[in-house]
mmCIF file of C-alpha atoms in Angstrom:
data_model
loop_
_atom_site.group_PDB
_atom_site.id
_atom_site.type_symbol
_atom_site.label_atom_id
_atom_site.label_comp_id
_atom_site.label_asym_id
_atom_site.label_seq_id
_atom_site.Cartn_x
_atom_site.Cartn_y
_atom_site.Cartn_z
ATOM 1 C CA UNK A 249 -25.364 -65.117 52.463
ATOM 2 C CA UNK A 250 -27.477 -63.341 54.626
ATOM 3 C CA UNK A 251 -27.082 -59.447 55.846
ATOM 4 C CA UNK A 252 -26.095 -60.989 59.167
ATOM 5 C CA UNK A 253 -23.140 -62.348 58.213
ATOM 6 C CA UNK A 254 -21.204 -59.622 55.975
ATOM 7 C CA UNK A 255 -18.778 -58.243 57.999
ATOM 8 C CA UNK A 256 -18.643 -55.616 59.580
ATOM 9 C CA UNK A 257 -16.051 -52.889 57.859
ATOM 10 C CA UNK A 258 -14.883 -51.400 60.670
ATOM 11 C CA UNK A 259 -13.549 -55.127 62.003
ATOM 12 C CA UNK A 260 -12.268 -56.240 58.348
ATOM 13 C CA UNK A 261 -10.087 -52.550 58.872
ATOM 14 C CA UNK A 262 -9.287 -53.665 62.289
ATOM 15 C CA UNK A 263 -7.545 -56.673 61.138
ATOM 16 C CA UNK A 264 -6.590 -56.226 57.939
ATOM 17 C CA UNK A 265 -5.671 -52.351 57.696
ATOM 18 C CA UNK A 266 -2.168 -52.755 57.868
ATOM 19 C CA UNK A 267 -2.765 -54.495 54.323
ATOM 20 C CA UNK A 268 -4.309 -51.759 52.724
ATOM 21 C CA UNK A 269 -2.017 -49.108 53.677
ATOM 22 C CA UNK A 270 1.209 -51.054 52.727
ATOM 23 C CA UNK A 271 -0.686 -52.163 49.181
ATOM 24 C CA UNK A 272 -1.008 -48.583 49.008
ATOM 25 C CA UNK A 273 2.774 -47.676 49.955
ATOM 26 C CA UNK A 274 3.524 -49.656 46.883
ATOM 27 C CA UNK A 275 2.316 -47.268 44.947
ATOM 28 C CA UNK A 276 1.675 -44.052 46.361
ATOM 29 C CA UNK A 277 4.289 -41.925 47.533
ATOM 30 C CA UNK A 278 2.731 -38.531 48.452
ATOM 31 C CA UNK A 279 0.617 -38.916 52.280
ATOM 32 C CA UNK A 280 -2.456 -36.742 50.666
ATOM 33 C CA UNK A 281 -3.152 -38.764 47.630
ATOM 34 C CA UNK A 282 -2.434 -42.044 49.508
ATOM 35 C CA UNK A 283 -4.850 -40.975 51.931
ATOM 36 C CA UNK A 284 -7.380 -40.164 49.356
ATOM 37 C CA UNK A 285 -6.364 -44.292 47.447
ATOM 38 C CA UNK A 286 -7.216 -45.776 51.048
ATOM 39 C CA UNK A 287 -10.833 -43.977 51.351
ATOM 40 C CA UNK A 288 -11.637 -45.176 47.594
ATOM 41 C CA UNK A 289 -10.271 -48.707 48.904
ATOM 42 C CA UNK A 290 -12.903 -49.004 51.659
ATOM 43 C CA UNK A 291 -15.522 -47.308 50.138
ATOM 44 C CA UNK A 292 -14.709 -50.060 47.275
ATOM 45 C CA UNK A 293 -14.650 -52.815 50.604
ATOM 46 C CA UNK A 294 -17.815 -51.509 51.719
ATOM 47 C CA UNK A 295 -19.666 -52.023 48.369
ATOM 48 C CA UNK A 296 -18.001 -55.523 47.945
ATOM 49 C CA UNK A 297 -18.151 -56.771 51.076
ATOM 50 C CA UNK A 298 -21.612 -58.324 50.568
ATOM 51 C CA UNK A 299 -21.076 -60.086 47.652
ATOM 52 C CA UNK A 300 -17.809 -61.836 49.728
ATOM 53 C CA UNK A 301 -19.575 -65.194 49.832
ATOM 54 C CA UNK A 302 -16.584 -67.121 52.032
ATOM 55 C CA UNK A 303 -14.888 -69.143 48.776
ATOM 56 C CA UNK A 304 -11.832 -67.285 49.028
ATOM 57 C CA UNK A 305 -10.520 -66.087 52.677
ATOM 58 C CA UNK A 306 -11.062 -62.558 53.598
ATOM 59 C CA UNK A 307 -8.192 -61.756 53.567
ATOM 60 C CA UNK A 308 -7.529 -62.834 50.080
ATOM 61 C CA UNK A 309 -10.986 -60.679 49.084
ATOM 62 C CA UNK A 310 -9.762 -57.283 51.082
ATOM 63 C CA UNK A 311 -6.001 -57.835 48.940
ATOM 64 C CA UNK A 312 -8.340 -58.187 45.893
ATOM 65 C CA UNK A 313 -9.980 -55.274 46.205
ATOM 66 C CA UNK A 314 -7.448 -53.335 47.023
ATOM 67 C CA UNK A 315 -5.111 -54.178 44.634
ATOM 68 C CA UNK A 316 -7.557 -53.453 41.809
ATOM 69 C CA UNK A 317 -7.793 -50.150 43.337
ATOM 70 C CA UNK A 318 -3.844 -49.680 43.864
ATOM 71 C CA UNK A 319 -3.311 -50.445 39.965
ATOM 72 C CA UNK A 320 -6.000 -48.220 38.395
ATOM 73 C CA UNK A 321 -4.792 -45.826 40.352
ATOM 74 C CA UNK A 322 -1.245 -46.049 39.425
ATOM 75 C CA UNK A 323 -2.087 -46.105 35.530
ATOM 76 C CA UNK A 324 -4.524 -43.076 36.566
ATOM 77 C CA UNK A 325 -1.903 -40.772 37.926
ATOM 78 C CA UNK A 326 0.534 -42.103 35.748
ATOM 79 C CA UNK A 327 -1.499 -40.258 33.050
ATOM 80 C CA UNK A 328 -2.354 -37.173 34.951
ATOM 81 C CA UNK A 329 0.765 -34.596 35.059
ATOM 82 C CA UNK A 330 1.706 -33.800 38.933
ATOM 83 C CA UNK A 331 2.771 -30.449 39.783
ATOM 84 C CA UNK A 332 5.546 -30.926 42.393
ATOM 85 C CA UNK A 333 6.544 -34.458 44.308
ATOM 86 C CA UNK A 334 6.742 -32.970 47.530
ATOM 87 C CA UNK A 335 4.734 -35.285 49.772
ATOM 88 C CA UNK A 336 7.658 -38.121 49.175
ATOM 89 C CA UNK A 337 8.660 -40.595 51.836
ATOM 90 C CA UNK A 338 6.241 -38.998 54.106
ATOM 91 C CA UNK A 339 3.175 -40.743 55.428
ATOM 92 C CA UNK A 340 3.382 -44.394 53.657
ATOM 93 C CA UNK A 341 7.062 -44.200 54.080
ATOM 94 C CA UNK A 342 6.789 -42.545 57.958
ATOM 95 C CA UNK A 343 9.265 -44.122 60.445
ATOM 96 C CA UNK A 344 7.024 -46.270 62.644
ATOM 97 C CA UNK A 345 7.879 -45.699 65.965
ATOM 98 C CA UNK A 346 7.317 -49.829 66.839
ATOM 99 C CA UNK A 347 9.865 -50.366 64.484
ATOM 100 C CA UNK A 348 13.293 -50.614 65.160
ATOM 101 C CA UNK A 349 15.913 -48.615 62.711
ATOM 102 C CA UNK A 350 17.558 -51.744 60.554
ATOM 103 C CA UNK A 351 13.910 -52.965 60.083
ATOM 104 C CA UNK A 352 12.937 -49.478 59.386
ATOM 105 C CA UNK A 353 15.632 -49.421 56.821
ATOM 106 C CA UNK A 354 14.555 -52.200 55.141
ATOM 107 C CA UNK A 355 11.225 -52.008 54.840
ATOM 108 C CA UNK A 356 11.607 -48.456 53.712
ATOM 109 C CA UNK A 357 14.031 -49.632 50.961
ATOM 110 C CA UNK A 358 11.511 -52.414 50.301
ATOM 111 C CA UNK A 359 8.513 -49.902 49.447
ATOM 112 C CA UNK A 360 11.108 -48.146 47.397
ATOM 113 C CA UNK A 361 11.893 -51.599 44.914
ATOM 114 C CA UNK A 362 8.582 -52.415 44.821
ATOM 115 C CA UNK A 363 7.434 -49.356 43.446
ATOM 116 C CA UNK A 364 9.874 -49.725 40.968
ATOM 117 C CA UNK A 365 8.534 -53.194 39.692
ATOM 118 C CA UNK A 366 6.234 -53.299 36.960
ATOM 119 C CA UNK A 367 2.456 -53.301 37.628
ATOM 120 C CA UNK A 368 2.174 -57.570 37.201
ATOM 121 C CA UNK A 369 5.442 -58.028 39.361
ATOM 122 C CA UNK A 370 4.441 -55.290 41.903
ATOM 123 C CA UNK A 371 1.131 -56.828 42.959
ATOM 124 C CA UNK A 372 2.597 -60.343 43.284
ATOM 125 C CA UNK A 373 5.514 -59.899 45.041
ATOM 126 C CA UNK A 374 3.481 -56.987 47.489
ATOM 127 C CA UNK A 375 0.691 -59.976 48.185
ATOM 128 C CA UNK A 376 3.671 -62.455 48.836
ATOM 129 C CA UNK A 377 5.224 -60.252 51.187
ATOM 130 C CA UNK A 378 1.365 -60.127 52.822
ATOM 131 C CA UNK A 379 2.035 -63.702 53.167
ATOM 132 C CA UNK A 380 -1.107 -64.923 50.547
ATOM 133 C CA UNK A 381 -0.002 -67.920 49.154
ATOM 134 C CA UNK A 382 0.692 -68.305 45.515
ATOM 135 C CA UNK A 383 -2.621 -70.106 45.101
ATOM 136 C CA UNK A 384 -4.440 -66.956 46.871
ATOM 137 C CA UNK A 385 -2.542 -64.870 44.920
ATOM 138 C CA UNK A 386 -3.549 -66.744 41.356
ATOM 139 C CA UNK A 387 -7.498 -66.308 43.195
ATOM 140 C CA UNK A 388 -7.045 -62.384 43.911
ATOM 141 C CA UNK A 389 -5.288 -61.048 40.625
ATOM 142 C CA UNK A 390 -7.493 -63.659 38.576
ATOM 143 C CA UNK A 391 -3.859 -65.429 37.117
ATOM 144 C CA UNK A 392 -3.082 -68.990 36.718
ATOM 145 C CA UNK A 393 -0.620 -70.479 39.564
ATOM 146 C CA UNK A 394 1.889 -71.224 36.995
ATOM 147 C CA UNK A 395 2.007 -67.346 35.923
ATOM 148 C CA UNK A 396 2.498 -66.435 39.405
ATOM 149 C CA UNK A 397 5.229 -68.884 40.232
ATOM 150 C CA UNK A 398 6.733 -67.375 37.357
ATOM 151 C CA UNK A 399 6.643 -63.445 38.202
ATOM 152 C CA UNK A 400 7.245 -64.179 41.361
ATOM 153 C CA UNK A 401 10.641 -65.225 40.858
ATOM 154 C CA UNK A 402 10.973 -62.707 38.338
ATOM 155 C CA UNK A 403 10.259 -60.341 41.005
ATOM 156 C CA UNK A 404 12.561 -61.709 43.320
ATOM 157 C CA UNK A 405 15.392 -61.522 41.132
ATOM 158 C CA UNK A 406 14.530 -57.479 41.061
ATOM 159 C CA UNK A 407 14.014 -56.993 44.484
ATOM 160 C CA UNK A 408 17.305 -58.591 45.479
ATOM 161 C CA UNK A 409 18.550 -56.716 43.164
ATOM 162 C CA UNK A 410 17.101 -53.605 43.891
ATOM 163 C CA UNK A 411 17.679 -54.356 47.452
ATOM 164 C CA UNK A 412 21.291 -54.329 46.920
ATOM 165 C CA UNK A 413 21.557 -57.743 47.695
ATOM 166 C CA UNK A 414 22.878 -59.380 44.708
ATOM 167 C CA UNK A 415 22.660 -63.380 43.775
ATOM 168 C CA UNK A 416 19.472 -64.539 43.743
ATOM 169 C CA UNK A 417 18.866 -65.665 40.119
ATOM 170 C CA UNK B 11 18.856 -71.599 47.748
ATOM 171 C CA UNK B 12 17.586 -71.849 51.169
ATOM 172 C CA UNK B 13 19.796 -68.538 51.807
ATOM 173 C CA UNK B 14 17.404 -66.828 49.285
ATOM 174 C CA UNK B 15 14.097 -68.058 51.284
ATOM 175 C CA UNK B 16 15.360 -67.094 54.565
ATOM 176 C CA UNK B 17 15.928 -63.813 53.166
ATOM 177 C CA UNK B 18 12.284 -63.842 51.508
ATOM 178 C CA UNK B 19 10.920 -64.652 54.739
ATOM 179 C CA UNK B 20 13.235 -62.246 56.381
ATOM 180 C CA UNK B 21 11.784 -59.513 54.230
ATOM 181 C CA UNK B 22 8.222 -60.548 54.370
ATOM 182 C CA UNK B 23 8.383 -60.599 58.288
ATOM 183 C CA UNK B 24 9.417 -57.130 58.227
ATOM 184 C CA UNK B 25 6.904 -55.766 55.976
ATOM 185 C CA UNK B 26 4.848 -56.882 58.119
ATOM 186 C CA UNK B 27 5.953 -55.742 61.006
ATOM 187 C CA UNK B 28 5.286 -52.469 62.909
ATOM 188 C CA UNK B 29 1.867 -51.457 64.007
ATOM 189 C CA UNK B 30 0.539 -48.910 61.543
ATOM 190 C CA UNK B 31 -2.545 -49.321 59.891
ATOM 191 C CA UNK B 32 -5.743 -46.859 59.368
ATOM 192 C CA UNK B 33 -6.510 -45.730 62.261
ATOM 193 C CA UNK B 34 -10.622 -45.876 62.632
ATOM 194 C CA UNK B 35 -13.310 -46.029 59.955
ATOM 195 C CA UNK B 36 -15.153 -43.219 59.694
ATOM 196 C CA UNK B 37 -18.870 -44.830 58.695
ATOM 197 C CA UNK B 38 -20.496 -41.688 58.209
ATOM 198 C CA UNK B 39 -17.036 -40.143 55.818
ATOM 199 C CA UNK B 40 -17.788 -43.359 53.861
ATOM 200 C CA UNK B 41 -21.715 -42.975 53.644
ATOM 201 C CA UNK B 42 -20.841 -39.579 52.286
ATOM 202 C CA UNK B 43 -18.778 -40.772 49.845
ATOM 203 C CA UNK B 44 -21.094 -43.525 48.990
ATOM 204 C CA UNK B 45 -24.315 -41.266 48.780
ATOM 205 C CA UNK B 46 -22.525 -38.605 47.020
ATOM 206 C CA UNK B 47 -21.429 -41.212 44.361
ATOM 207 C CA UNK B 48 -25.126 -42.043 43.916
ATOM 208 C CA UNK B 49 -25.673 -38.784 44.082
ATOM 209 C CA UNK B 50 -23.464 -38.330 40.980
ATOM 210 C CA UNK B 51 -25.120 -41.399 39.035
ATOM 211 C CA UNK B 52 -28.994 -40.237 39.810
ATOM 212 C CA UNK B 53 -28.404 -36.831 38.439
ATOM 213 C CA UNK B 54 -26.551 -38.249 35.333
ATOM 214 C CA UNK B 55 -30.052 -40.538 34.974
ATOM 215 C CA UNK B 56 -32.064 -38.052 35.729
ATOM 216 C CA UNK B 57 -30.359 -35.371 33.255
ATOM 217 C CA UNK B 58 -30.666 -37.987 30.215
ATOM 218 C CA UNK B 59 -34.498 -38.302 31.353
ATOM 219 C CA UNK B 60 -35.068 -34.600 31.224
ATOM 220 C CA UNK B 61 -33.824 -33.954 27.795
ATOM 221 C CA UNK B 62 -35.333 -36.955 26.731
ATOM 222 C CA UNK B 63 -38.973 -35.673 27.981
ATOM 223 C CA UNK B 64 -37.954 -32.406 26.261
ATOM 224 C CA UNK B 65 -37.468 -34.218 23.588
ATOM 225 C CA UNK B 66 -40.648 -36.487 23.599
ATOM 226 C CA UNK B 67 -42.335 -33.092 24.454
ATOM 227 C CA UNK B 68 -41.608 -31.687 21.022
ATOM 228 C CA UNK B 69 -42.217 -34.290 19.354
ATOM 229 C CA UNK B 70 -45.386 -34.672 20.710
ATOM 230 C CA UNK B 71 -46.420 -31.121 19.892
ATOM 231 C CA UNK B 72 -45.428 -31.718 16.266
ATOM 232 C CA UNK B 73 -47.309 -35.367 16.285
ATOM 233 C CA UNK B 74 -50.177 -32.742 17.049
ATOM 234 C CA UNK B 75 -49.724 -30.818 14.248
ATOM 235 C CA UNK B 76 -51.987 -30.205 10.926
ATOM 236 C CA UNK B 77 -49.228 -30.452 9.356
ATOM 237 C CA UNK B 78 -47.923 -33.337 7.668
ATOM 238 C CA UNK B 79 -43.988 -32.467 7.458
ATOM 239 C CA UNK B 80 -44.606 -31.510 11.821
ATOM 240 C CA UNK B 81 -45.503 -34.951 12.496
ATOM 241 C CA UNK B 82 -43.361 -36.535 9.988
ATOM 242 C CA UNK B 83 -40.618 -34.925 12.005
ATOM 243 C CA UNK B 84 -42.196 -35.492 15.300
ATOM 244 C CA UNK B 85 -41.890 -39.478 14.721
ATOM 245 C CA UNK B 86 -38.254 -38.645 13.900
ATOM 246 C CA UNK B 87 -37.825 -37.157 17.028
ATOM 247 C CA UNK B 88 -39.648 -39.393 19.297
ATOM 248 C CA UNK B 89 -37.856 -42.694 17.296
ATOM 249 C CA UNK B 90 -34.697 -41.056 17.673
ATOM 250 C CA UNK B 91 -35.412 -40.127 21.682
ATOM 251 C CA UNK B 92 -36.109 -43.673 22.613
ATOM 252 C CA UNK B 93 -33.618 -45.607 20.305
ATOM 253 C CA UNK B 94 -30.792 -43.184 22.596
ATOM 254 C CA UNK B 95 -32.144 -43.713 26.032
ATOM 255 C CA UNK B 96 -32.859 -47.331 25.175
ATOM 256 C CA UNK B 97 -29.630 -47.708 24.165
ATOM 257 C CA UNK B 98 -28.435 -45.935 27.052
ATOM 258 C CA UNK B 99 -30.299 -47.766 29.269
ATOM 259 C CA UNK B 100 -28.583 -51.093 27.971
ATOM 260 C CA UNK B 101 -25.275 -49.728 28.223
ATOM 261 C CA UNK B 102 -25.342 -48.958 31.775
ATOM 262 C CA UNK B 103 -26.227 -52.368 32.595
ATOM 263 C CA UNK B 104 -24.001 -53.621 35.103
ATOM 264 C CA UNK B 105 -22.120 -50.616 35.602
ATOM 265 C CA UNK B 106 -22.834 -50.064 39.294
ATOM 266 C CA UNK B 107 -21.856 -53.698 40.259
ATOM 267 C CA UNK B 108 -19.735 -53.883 42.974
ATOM 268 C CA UNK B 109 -15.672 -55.279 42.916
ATOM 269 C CA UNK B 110 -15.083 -57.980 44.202
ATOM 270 C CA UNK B 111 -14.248 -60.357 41.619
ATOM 271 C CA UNK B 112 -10.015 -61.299 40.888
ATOM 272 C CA UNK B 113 -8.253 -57.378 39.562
ATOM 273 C CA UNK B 114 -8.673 -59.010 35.874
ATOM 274 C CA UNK B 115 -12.067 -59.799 36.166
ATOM 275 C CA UNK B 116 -13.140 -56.956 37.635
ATOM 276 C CA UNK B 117 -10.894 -55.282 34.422
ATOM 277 C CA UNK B 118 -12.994 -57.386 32.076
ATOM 278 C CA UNK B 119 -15.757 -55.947 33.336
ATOM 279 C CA UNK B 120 -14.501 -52.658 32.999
ATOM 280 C CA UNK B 121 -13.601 -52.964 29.782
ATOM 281 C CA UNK B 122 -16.998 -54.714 28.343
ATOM 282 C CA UNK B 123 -18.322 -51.916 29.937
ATOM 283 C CA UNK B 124 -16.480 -49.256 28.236
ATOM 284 C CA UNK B 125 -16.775 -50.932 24.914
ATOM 285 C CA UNK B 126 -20.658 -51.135 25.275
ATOM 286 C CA UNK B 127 -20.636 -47.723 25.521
ATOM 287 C CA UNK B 128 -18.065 -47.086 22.913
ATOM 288 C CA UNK B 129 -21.080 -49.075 20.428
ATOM 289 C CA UNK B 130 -23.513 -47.083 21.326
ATOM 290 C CA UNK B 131 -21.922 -43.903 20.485
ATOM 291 C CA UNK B 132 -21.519 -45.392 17.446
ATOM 292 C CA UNK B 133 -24.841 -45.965 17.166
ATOM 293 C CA UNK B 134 -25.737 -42.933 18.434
ATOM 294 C CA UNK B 135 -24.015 -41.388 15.963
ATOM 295 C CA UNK B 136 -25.620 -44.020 12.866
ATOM 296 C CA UNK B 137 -29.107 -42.722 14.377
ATOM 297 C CA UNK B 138 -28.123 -38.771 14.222
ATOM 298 C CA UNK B 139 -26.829 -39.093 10.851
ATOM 299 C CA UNK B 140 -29.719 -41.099 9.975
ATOM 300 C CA UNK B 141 -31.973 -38.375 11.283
ATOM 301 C CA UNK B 142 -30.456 -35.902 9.415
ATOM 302 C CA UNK B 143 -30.887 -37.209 6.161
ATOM 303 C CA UNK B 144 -34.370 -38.196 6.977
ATOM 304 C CA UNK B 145 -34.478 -34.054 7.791
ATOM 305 C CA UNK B 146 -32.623 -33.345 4.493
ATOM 306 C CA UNK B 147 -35.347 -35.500 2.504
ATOM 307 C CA UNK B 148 -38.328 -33.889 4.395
ATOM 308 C CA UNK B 149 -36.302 -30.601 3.255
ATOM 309 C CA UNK B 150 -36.734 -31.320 -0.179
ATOM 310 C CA UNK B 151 -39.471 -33.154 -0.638
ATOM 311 C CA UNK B 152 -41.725 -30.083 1.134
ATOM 312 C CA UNK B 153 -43.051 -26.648 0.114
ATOM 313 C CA UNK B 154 -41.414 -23.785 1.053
ATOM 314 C CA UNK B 155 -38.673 -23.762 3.490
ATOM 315 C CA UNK B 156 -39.852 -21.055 5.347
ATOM 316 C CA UNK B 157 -42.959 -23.355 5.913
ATOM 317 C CA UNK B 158 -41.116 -25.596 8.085
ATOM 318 C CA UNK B 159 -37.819 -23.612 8.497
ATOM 319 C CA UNK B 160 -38.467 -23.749 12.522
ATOM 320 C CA UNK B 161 -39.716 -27.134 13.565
ATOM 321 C CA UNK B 162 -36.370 -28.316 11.128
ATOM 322 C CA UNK B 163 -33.965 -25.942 13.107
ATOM 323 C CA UNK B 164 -35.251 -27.225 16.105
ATOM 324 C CA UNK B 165 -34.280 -31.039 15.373
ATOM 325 C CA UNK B 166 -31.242 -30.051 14.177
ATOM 326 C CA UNK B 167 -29.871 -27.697 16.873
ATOM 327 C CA UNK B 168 -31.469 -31.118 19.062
ATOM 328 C CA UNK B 169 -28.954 -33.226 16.709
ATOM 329 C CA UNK B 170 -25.872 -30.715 17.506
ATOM 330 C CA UNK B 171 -26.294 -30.902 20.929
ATOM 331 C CA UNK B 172 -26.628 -34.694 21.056
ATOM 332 C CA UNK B 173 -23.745 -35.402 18.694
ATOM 333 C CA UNK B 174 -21.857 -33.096 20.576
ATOM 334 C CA UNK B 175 -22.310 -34.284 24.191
ATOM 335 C CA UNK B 176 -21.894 -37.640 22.825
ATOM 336 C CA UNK B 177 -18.332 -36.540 20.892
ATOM 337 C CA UNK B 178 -17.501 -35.519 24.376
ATOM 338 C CA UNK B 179 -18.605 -38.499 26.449
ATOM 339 C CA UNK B 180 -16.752 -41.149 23.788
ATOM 340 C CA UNK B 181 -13.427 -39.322 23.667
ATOM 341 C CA UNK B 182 -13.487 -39.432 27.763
ATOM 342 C CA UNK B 183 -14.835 -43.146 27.878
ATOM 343 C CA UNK B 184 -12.359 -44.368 24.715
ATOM 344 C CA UNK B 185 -9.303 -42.985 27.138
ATOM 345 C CA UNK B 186 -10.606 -44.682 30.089
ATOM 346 C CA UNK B 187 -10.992 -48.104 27.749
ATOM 347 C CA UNK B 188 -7.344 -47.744 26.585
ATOM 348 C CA UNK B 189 -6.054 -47.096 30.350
ATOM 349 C CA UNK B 190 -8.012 -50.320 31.392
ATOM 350 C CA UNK B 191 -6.887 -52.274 28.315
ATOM 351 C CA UNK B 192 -2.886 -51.425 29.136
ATOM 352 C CA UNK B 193 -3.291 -52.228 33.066
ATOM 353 C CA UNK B 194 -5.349 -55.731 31.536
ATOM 354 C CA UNK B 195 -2.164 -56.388 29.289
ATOM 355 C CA UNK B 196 0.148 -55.801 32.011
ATOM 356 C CA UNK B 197 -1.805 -57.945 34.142
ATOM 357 C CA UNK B 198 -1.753 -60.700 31.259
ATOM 358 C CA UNK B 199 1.914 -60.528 31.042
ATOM 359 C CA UNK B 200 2.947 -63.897 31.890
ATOM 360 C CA UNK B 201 5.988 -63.128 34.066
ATOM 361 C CA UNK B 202 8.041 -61.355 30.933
ATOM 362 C CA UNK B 203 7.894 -57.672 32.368
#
């Protein structure tokens, strides 16, 4: 691939920014440190970008990258002892104003249960809600399909539950 | 069943709905970023080169020497010097490749990373303890200490200070490698979390 055709950064955040901060809302609660996850994220983009070579859609690469960066840095601060949890359900949780309040509800209670997921379950069902399909998903955590059907409806099970919806198994 | 997907769908439609998203790029935050990272890595290089000229330095000033214990101990140095930084060298292969494989290969990398470096603490520390009986012998085997009491306290205050930055440098890297390993299992996990 030639220089020419890596793409720009500043498009690839134009279209697919909205992933990268809700793949960071999945894990990061407080607006400062979230913040700080999405700079590392395209600063990470910006270094990978040229060695995207168009197997796998961009999209697919950009949820890649970012979701290596989401779960180091959940098993990073998970290690490192935080002084107060102020910052909660500010920023990546802020009401957007396009929104309308059910929707608002539920996506809110959505970044809540998938927070609460386990790592493997959490980047699956996040990527699924990003509408990748299962084979994409397989391509940009580096698992086989079957192992993604499989926490995927694992997932499922704990997000309905979670959601307070009850039944799905 | 169906119920379930609608819901899914339901779900995934609103998570992706709404218009937020970061805002603008700022190119020139991320250059700074970027060049302050090399920044970082360059004066870590260049660091390791200085005290390994230092080191070379010595040990060329003892290769110089009349005496034979001074150049005996001026090959140990200079061996020693260039068995580390070679060894260095080879361990930081790869290390500033870029992400962009699938999370666990870009893990595996990690991790072969962090256990290259793991061996050649270990070999660092083979090569210092090596040194020091090689030091111990000359020790013995010479006249009087007082004879070569310096150019001896020299290599091994040299030896401390290697041993000790390298204690410090495999105790962070060996944390690192078992917070990659975990987030590799977890990513293994075939669907049993």
């Amino acid at each position: 691939m030639t220089a020419e055709e890596v793409p720009d950064i500043a498009q690839v955040v134009a279209e697919h920014g909205g992933m990268i901060r809700r793949i960071v809302a999945t894990v990061e609660a407080n607006s400062a440190i979230a913040q700080e996850l999405e700079q590392e994220i395209l600063v990470a983009l910006w270094r990978a970008l040229p060695t995207w070579r168009g197997a796998s859609s961009l999209r697919t690469f950009v949820a890649r990258v970012a979701e290596y960066r989401a779960i180091t840095h959940v098993t990073r601060e998970a290690r490192r002892p935080r002084g107060v949890e102020i910052d909660e359900a500010l920023a990546s949780d802020a009401p957007d104003p396009s929104m309308d309040a059910e929707a608002r509800d539920v996506r809110a209670k959505l970044t809540a249960a998938l927070r609460a997921l386990p790592t493997g379950l959490r980047a699956v069902a996040a990527l699924t809600l990003e509408g990748l399909s299962p084979a994409e998903i397989a391509d940009a955590l580096g698992i086989t399909a079957n192992a993604c059907s499989l926490r995927l409806h694992r997932a499922k099970a704990l997000l309905a539950e979670m959601m307070g919806e009850g039944g799905t198994r | 069943m169906s119920e379930h997907r609608d819901e899914w769908a339901r779900w995934s439609e609103t998570w992706r709905s709404g218009r937020e998203t970061i805002a603008s790029v700022d190119i020139e935050a991320l250059r700074a970023r970027l060049r302050s990272a090399r920044r970082r890595a360059m004066l870590i290089v260049a660091s390791e080169a200085v005290v390994s000229l230092c080191a070379l330095w010595i040990a060329f000033r003892f290769l110089r020497s009349d005496d034979t214990n001074d150049r005996m101990i001026g090959v140990a140095v200079a061996v020693f010097t260039i068995i580390v930084w070679v060894l260095s060298l080879w361990a930081r292969r790869g290390s500033f490749a870029d992400a962009g494989g699938s999370v666990t290969k870009t893990l595996e990398r990690a991790i072969e990373h962090g256990e290259r470096r793991a061996r050649v603490s270990t070999a660092t520390y083979g090569a210092a303890a090596t040194a020091l009986a090689f030091l111990f012998a000359l020790v013995l085997l010479s006249g009087p200490l007082r004879t070569i009491a310096l150019p001896v306290g020299v290599a091994v205050a040299a030896l401390i200070a290697v041993v000790g930055i390298t204690l410090w440098r495999d105790r962070r890297n060996r944390a690192e490698l078992e917070r990659l390993r975990s987030i590799y299992e977890a990513m293994r996990e075939r669907g049993s979390e």
